Coordinates of C-alpha atoms and ligand atoms in Angstrom, one line a residue:
M1 CA 66.7 66.7 76.2
E2 CA 66.3 63.6 78.4
T3 CA 69.2 61.3 78.6
C4 CA 68.9 57.5 78.4
I5 CA 69.2 55.3 81.4
A6 CA 72.1 53.2 80.2
T7 CA 71.2 50.0 81.9
E8 CA 68.7 47.2 81.0
E9 CA 67.6 46.5 84.5
L10 CA 67.6 49.4 87.0
A11 CA 68.2 48.4 90.7
V12 CA 66.4 51.0 92.8
L13 CA 66.4 51.2 96.6
A14 CA 64.0 53.5 98.4
I15 CA 63.7 54.4 102.1
D16 CA 60.5 56.1 103.4
D17 CA 58.9 55.6 106.8
D18 CA 55.5 56.0 105.1
R19 CA 54.5 52.6 103.6
E20 CA 51.8 54.1 101.4
D21 CA 54.2 56.5 99.9
L22 CA 56.5 53.6 99.2
A23 CA 53.8 51.7 97.5
I24 CA 53.0 54.6 95.2
L25 CA 56.6 55.1 94.4
D26 CA 56.9 51.4 93.6
H27 CA 53.9 51.6 91.3
H28 CA 55.3 54.5 89.3
L29 CA 58.8 53.0 89.1
R30 CA 57.5 49.7 87.7
N31 CA 55.4 51.6 85.1
M32 CA 58.3 53.6 83.7
V33 CA 58.5 53.1 79.9
G34 CA 61.5 51.4 78.4
V35 CA 63.3 50.2 81.5
R36 CA 62.9 47.2 83.7
V37 CA 63.1 48.0 87.4
K38 CA 64.1 45.9 90.4
V39 CA 62.8 47.8 93.5
A40 CA 63.9 47.3 97.1
L41 CA 61.7 49.2 99.6
F42 CA 62.5 49.9 103.2
D43 CA 60.5 51.8 105.8
R44 CA 63.4 51.8 108.3
P45 CA 66.7 53.5 107.5
E46 CA 68.9 50.9 109.3
E47 CA 67.6 48.1 107.1
G48 CA 67.9 50.2 104.0
L49 CA 71.5 51.1 104.9
K50 CA 72.3 47.4 105.5
A51 CA 70.9 46.5 102.1
L52 CA 72.9 49.3 100.5
A53 CA 76.1 48.0 102.1
A54 CA 75.4 44.5 100.9
G55 CA 74.2 45.0 97.4
R56 CA 74.7 47.2 94.3
Y57 CA 72.0 49.8 93.4
D58 CA 71.8 52.2 90.5
V59 CA 69.6 54.8 92.2
V60 CA 68.6 55.5 95.8
F61 CA 65.4 57.4 96.9
L62 CA 65.4 58.9 100.4
D63 CA 62.4 60.5 102.1
Y64 CA 63.3 63.7 103.9
Q65 CA 61.6 63.1 107.2
L66 CA 62.4 59.5 108.3
G67 CA 60.7 59.4 111.7
P68 CA 60.9 62.1 114.4
E69 CA 64.7 62.0 114.9
C70 CA 66.1 61.1 111.5
T71 CA 66.3 63.1 108.3
G72 CA 67.1 62.0 104.8
L73 CA 70.1 64.3 104.9
E74 CA 71.6 62.3 107.8
V75 CA 70.9 59.0 106.1
F76 CA 72.4 60.4 102.9
Q77 CA 75.6 61.2 104.8
R78 CA 75.7 57.6 106.1
V79 CA 75.1 56.3 102.6
R80 CA 78.2 58.1 101.3
A81 CA 80.1 57.1 104.4
L82 CA 79.4 53.5 103.4
G83 CA 81.2 54.3 100.1
V84 CA 78.0 54.0 98.1
D85 CA 78.4 56.2 95.1
A86 CA 75.0 55.7 93.4
P87 CA 72.9 58.8 92.6
V88 CA 70.6 59.8 95.4
I89 CA 67.2 61.5 94.9
L90 CA 65.4 63.2 97.8
L91 CA 61.6 62.7 98.1
T92 CA 60.0 65.8 99.5
D93 CA 56.6 66.9 100.6
Q94 CA 54.8 70.0 99.4
G95 CA 56.7 73.2 100.4
D96 CA 60.0 71.5 101.2
E97 CA 61.9 73.3 98.4
E98 CA 64.3 75.0 100.7
L99 CA 65.2 71.7 102.4
A100 CA 65.7 70.2 99.0
V101 CA 68.1 73.0 97.9
N102 CA 70.1 72.4 101.1
C103 CA 70.3 68.7 100.3
L104 CA 71.4 69.4 96.8
H105 CA 74.2 71.6 98.2
A106 CA 75.1 68.8 100.5
G107 CA 75.7 66.6 97.5
M108 CA 72.4 64.9 96.7
D109 CA 71.7 64.5 93.0
D110 CA 68.1 65.5 92.5
Y111 CA 64.8 65.8 94.4
M112 CA 61.3 64.8 93.6
P113 CA 58.1 66.3 95.3
K114 CA 56.0 63.2 96.2
G115 CA 52.9 64.9 94.8
A116 CA 54.5 65.3 91.4
A117 CA 55.7 61.7 91.2
S118 CA 54.6 59.8 88.0
N119 CA 56.3 57.2 85.9
K120 CA 57.4 60.0 83.5
S121 CA 58.7 62.4 86.1
L122 CA 60.5 59.6 87.9
R123 CA 62.2 58.5 84.7
R124 CA 63.3 62.1 84.1
S125 CA 64.5 62.6 87.6
I126 CA 66.5 59.3 87.5
S127 CA 68.1 60.2 84.2
N128 CA 69.0 63.6 85.6
A129 CA 70.4 62.2 88.8
V130 CA 72.4 59.5 86.9
E131 CA 73.9 62.2 84.6
K132 CA 74.6 64.6 87.4
R133 CA 76.3 61.8 89.4
A134 CA 78.5 61.0 86.5
L135 CA 79.5 64.7 86.1
R136 CA 80.2 65.0 89.8
R137 CA 82.4 61.9 89.7
D138 CA 84.2 63.3 86.7
L139 CA 84.7 66.6 88.6
E140 CA 85.9 64.8 91.7
F141 CA 88.3 62.8 89.7
H142 CA 89.8 66.0 88.1
Q143 CA 89.8 67.8 91.4
A144 CA 91.8 65.0 93.0
E145 CA 94.1 65.0 90.0
L146 CA 94.5 68.8 90.4
E147 CA 95.2 68.5 94.1
R148 CA 97.9 65.9 93.4
T149 CA 99.5 68.2 90.9
V150 CA 99.5 71.1 93.3
K151 CA 101.0 68.9 96.0
D152 CA 103.7 67.7 93.5
L153 CA 104.4 71.3 92.4
R154 CA 104.7 72.4 96.1
A155 CA 107.1 69.6 96.8
S156 CA 109.3 70.4 93.8
N157 CA 109.2 74.1 94.6
E158 CA 110.4 73.3 98.1
E159 CA 113.1 71.1 96.6
I160 CA 114.3 74.0 94.4
H161 CA 114.3 76.4 97.3
S162 CA 116.2 74.0 99.5
F163 CA 118.7 73.4 96.6
Y164 CA 119.3 77.2 96.3
H165 CA 119.5 77.5 100.0
T166 CA 122.2 74.8 100.3
L167 CA 124.0 76.0 97.3
S168 CA 124.2 79.6 98.6
H169 CA 125.4 78.4 102.0
E170 CA 128.0 76.1 100.4
L171 CA 129.3 78.9 98.2
K172 CA 129.5 81.4 101.1
T173 CA 131.9 79.2 103.1
P174 CA 134.8 79.2 100.7
L175 CA 134.0 82.8 99.7
T176 CA 134.4 83.9 103.3
A177 CA 137.8 82.1 103.4
I178 CA 138.9 83.8 100.2
D179 CA 137.9 87.2 101.5
G180 CA 139.5 86.5 104.9
F181 CA 142.9 85.5 103.4
A182 CA 142.8 88.4 100.9
S183 CA 142.2 90.7 103.9
I184 CA 145.3 89.2 105.7
L185 CA 147.4 89.8 102.6
A186 CA 145.9 93.3 102.1
D187 CA 146.7 94.3 105.7
G188 CA 150.4 93.3 105.0
L189 CA 150.3 90.6 107.7
Q190 CA 152.2 88.3 105.5
G191 CA 154.7 90.8 104.2
P192 CA 154.8 94.2 102.5
L193 CA 152.9 94.6 99.2
L194 CA 153.6 96.4 95.9
D195 CA 150.9 98.9 94.8
D196 CA 149.7 96.6 92.0
Q197 CA 149.3 93.7 94.5
R198 CA 147.3 95.9 96.8
D199 CA 145.1 97.0 93.9
S200 CA 144.5 93.3 92.9
L201 CA 143.6 92.4 96.4
A202 CA 141.2 95.2 96.6
R203 CA 139.5 94.0 93.4
I204 CA 139.3 90.4 94.8
R205 CA 137.7 91.7 98.0
H206 CA 135.3 93.9 96.0
G207 CA 134.3 90.8 93.9
C208 CA 133.8 88.8 97.1
A209 CA 131.6 91.5 98.6
Q210 CA 129.5 91.5 95.4
I211 CA 129.1 87.7 95.3
K212 CA 128.2 87.7 99.0
R213 CA 125.4 90.3 98.4
L214 CA 124.0 88.2 95.6
L215 CA 124.1 85.0 97.8
D216 CA 122.5 86.8 100.7
D217 CA 119.7 87.9 98.4
I218 CA 119.1 84.4 97.2
L219 CA 119.2 83.1 100.8
D220 CA 116.7 85.7 101.9
T221 CA 114.4 85.0 98.9
T222 CA 114.3 81.3 99.8
R223 CA 113.7 82.2 103.5
I224 CA 110.8 84.5 102.6
E225 CA 109.2 82.0 100.3
T226 CA 109.4 79.2 102.8
G227 CA 108.3 81.5 105.7
K228 CA 111.6 81.1 107.5
L229 CA 112.9 84.6 107.4
S230 CA 113.9 85.9 110.8
F231 CA 112.0 89.1 111.5
H232 CA 112.0 90.9 114.9
P233 CA 110.2 94.3 114.8
L234 CA 110.4 96.6 117.8
P235 CA 110.2 100.3 118.5
S236 CA 113.4 101.6 116.7
S237 CA 115.2 104.7 115.5
L238 CA 115.2 105.5 111.8
D239 CA 118.1 107.8 112.4
E240 CA 120.4 104.9 113.3
S241 CA 119.2 102.7 110.5
V242 CA 119.6 105.5 107.9
R243 CA 123.1 106.1 109.2
D244 CA 124.0 102.4 109.1
A245 CA 122.6 102.0 105.6
L246 CA 124.4 105.1 104.2
S247 CA 127.7 103.9 105.7
Q248 CA 127.3 100.7 103.7
C249 CA 126.9 102.7 100.5
T250 CA 129.6 105.2 101.1
K251 CA 132.3 103.4 99.1
R252 CA 130.0 102.8 96.1
A253 CA 128.9 106.4 96.2
R254 CA 132.5 107.6 96.3
E255 CA 133.5 105.4 93.3
R256 CA 130.8 107.1 91.2
R257 CA 131.2 110.5 92.8
I258 CA 127.6 110.6 93.9
E259 CA 126.6 112.8 96.7
V260 CA 124.1 111.1 99.1
R261 CA 122.1 113.5 101.2
S262 CA 119.7 112.5 104.0
S263 CA 117.1 114.4 106.0
I264 CA 115.0 113.1 108.8
D265 CA 112.1 114.9 110.3
P266 CA 112.5 114.4 114.1
R267 CA 108.7 113.8 114.4
A268 CA 109.2 110.7 112.2
E269 CA 112.3 109.5 113.7
Q270 CA 110.8 106.6 115.7
A271 CA 108.8 103.7 114.2
W272 CA 108.1 100.0 114.7
F273 CA 110.5 97.9 112.6
D274 CA 113.2 95.3 112.6
P275 CA 116.4 97.5 112.2
Q276 CA 118.4 94.9 110.3
R277 CA 115.6 94.4 107.8
V278 CA 114.9 98.1 107.3
Q279 CA 118.6 98.7 106.9
Q280 CA 118.5 96.0 104.2
V281 CA 115.6 97.8 102.4
L282 CA 117.4 101.2 102.7
T283 CA 120.7 99.8 101.5
N284 CA 119.0 98.2 98.5
L285 CA 117.2 101.4 97.5
V286 CA 120.2 103.7 98.0
D287 CA 122.4 101.2 96.3
N288 CA 120.1 101.1 93.2
A289 CA 119.8 104.9 93.2
I290 CA 123.6 105.1 93.1
K291 CA 123.9 102.3 90.5
Y292 CA 121.3 103.9 88.1
S293 CA 122.5 107.5 88.5
P294 CA 125.0 109.2 86.2
V295 CA 128.5 109.7 87.6
G296 CA 128.6 112.9 89.7
G297 CA 124.8 112.8 90.5
T298 CA 122.9 113.3 93.7
V299 CA 120.8 110.9 95.7
E300 CA 118.4 112.0 98.5
L301 CA 117.0 110.0 101.4
I302 CA 114.1 111.7 103.1
V303 CA 112.2 110.5 106.2
A304 CA 109.0 112.3 107.1
E305 CA 105.6 111.8 108.5
D306 CA 103.3 110.2 106.0
P307 CA 101.0 113.0 104.8
A308 CA 98.3 110.4 103.8
D309 CA 98.1 108.6 107.1
A310 CA 99.5 109.8 110.5
R311 CA 100.0 106.2 111.7
Y312 CA 102.9 105.8 109.3
V313 CA 106.2 107.4 108.5
L314 CA 107.2 107.8 104.9
V315 CA 110.7 107.0 103.6
Q316 CA 111.7 108.3 100.2
V317 CA 114.8 107.5 98.1
R318 CA 115.2 109.9 95.2
D319 CA 117.6 109.9 92.3
R320 CA 118.0 111.8 89.1
G321 CA 119.2 108.9 87.1
R322 CA 117.9 107.0 84.1
G323 CA 114.4 106.4 85.4
I324 CA 112.2 103.5 84.6
P325 CA 110.1 103.3 81.3
A326 CA 106.4 103.6 82.1
D327 CA 105.6 100.2 80.6
R328 CA 108.0 98.5 83.0
I329 CA 107.1 100.2 86.2
E330 CA 104.3 97.8 87.0
R331 CA 106.6 94.8 87.2
I332 CA 109.6 96.4 88.9
F333 CA 109.0 94.7 92.3
E334 CA 108.6 91.3 90.8
R335 CA 111.1 88.6 91.6
L336 CA 114.0 88.4 89.1
Y337 CA 112.6 91.3 87.0
Q338 CA 115.0 93.8 85.5
A339 CA 113.9 96.8 83.5
S340 CA 116.8 96.6 81.1
E341 CA 118.5 93.6 79.5
D342 CA 121.9 95.0 80.4
D343 CA 121.3 95.2 84.2
A344 CA 122.5 91.7 84.9
T345 CA 125.6 91.8 82.7
I346 CA 126.8 95.4 83.2
R347 CA 125.5 96.2 86.7
G348 CA 125.8 92.7 88.2
G349 CA 122.2 92.5 89.6
L350 CA 119.9 89.5 89.9
G351 CA 116.6 91.4 90.0
L352 CA 115.9 90.2 93.6
G353 CA 116.6 93.5 95.4
L354 CA 113.3 95.3 94.9
Y355 CA 111.4 92.0 95.3
L356 CA 113.0 91.6 98.8
C357 CA 112.3 95.3 99.6
R358 CA 108.6 94.8 98.8
E359 CA 108.4 91.6 100.9
L360 CA 110.3 93.1 103.8
V361 CA 108.1 96.2 103.8
R362 CA 105.0 94.1 103.6
L363 CA 106.1 92.0 106.6
H364 CA 106.2 95.3 108.5
G365 CA 102.6 96.1 107.4
G366 CA 103.8 98.9 105.1
T367 CA 103.6 99.5 101.4
I368 CA 106.2 100.4 98.7
R369 CA 105.9 102.0 95.4
V370 CA 107.9 104.1 92.9
E371 CA 107.3 107.2 90.8
S372 CA 109.6 107.5 87.9
E373 CA 110.1 109.5 84.7
H374 CA 112.2 107.8 82.1
G375 CA 115.4 109.7 81.6
K376 CA 114.8 112.0 84.6
G377 CA 114.9 109.9 87.7
S378 CA 113.0 107.8 90.2
T379 CA 111.6 108.2 93.7
F380 CA 111.1 105.0 95.7
M381 CA 108.7 105.4 98.6
F382 CA 107.8 103.0 101.5
T383 CA 105.9 103.4 104.7
L384 CA 106.5 102.0 108.1
R385 CA 104.1 101.8 111.0
R386 CA 104.7 103.9 114.1
E387 CA 102.9 101.4 116.2
P388 CA 102.9 97.5 116.1
L389 CA 101.1 95.8 113.3
S390 CA 97.4 95.1 113.6
T391 CA 94.9 93.8 111.1
E392 CA 93.4 97.1 110.0
P393 CA 93.6 97.8 106.2
R394 CA 96.1 100.3 104.8
K395 CA 96.0 103.0 102.1
S396 CA 98.8 103.3 99.5
P397 CA 101.5 106.0 100.2
Ligands
LIG401 P1 119.0 94.5 90.4 O1 119.8 93.7 91.2 O2 119.0 94.1 89.0 O3 119.3 96.0 90.6 P2 116.5 95.1 91.7 O4 115.4 94.2 92.1 O5 117.1 95.9 92.8 O6 117.5 94.3 90.9 O7 115.9 96.1 90.6 C1 115.2 95.6 89.5 C2 115.3 96.5 88.3 O8 114.7 97.7 88.6 C3 116.7 96.8 88.0 O9 117.3 95.8 87.2 C4 116.6 98.1 87.2 O10 116.2 97.8 85.9 C5 115.4 98.7 87.9 N1 115.7 99.8 88.9 C6 115.8 99.6 90.2 N2 116.1 100.7 90.9 C7 116.2 101.7 89.9 C8 116.5 103.1 89.9 N3 116.8 103.7 91.0 N4 116.6 103.7 88.7 C9 116.3 103.0 87.6 N5 116.0 101.7 87.5 C10 116.0 101.1 88.6

C-alpha cells in the first residue's frame, strides 16, 4: 500500500546534467496528484549542493552520470557530508540496475529509471523514499543508543574488574603479613610452642594459603578479562612442570590419603608453553581431582603424544571420584560455575579454577575438555602445542 506524503507542499531538488531530462522530471513532479510541489532544478552539481546547504528540501533527485568525472554516488556522499538528511532518489538510465543496487547499499533511499518516470511512479517512489528514510533514521537512532549502552556496559565492566583487582591486592598485603608472623611463631623464633599452639598456627597458615589461592584466582580472572595477564611461552619441559605442580599438591593429597601417580612419555616431554601458567593449570586439575576423590583414592597424571594430532601433546588428569552429572558437564568450564551447591561452602571453591584452566590452555593454542561418569570419576584432558602458536585451526582432543 502506498503511504501518504505527509506534507502540504513538497520541496524537491533535482540535479541532472541533461536539461531535457530535468524538464521532463519537472513536468511529472508538478502533475503529481494530491500534492503541491516546489521544484528546484540544477544541471551542475556544485550549484545544487550550494542550494542544499542553504535551504530545506523534502526530497532530492540525483542523476547517476553527472558529467564525465562526477557520479551521483559521489554527489550523494557530499550531500550527506553537508548534514542533509532528506531522502535521496537516484535517476538511472536503462540497464543501470546494478549501479542502482550499489547506490542503495551506499545509503540512497530509492531509484527511478528515467524511462519509467511518470507522475504516478514518481509519487510512489517519493513515498517509498520518505518512508525508508524515516525507518533508516529510526534504525540509526537505535543503533547509536545501543552503541552508547555497550560503551557504558564496557566501562562499568572495567570498573568492576578494577575494583576486584584492587580489592584482591589490598587483601593480599595484610594476608602476607599474617602468614609471615604466623610462620615466625611456628618456627619457634619468638619462643618455644606448646603442641596446641603449633596446631593452631598450622591452621592459620592453611587458611592463609587457601585465601591467597582464591585471591590469586580473582586477580588472574581480572587480568585475563582485561587482556593484562602475563604470558611467556617458550620451549619447556613438561617433566619439570609436572614435578612442580605435584609438589604443590603433596600436602593436600597426604591429608586425604590420596595416591597421586604420574607418567610422562619421553617423546612428549617437550612442548611450547609458559611453565608458570601450565603449572597453574596442572595444579588446579590435580587439586580438583584430590578434592573430589574419596579419601584413600588414586589420581593419575599422564602426559603422552596426542593420538589425534602429532603437533600436540596430550595431558590427562584422571580421578575415580564423584564425577560430574551429564547435564552439568557442558557448563563446567564457565566462570563461577559449580556443579554442586555444596562446592563453595564445603570445599571452599569459587568456581574460577576450571575457567582459568580453559583460558590459559586457549592462550597456548590448545583445547581442554572432560570426560566423566557420575559416581565413577572424571578425566580432564588438555593439549599443548609442540611448536609455537600459528593461526592454523585445531581439532578437539
Ligand atoms: P572450584 O573452585 O569450585 O573447585 P572449579 O572451576 O575448579 O571451581 O571447578 C568447577 C566445578 O567443577 C566444581 O565446583 C566441581 O563441581 C566441578 N569439578 C571440578 N573438578 C572436578 C572433579 N575432578 N570431579 C568432580 N567435579 C569436579
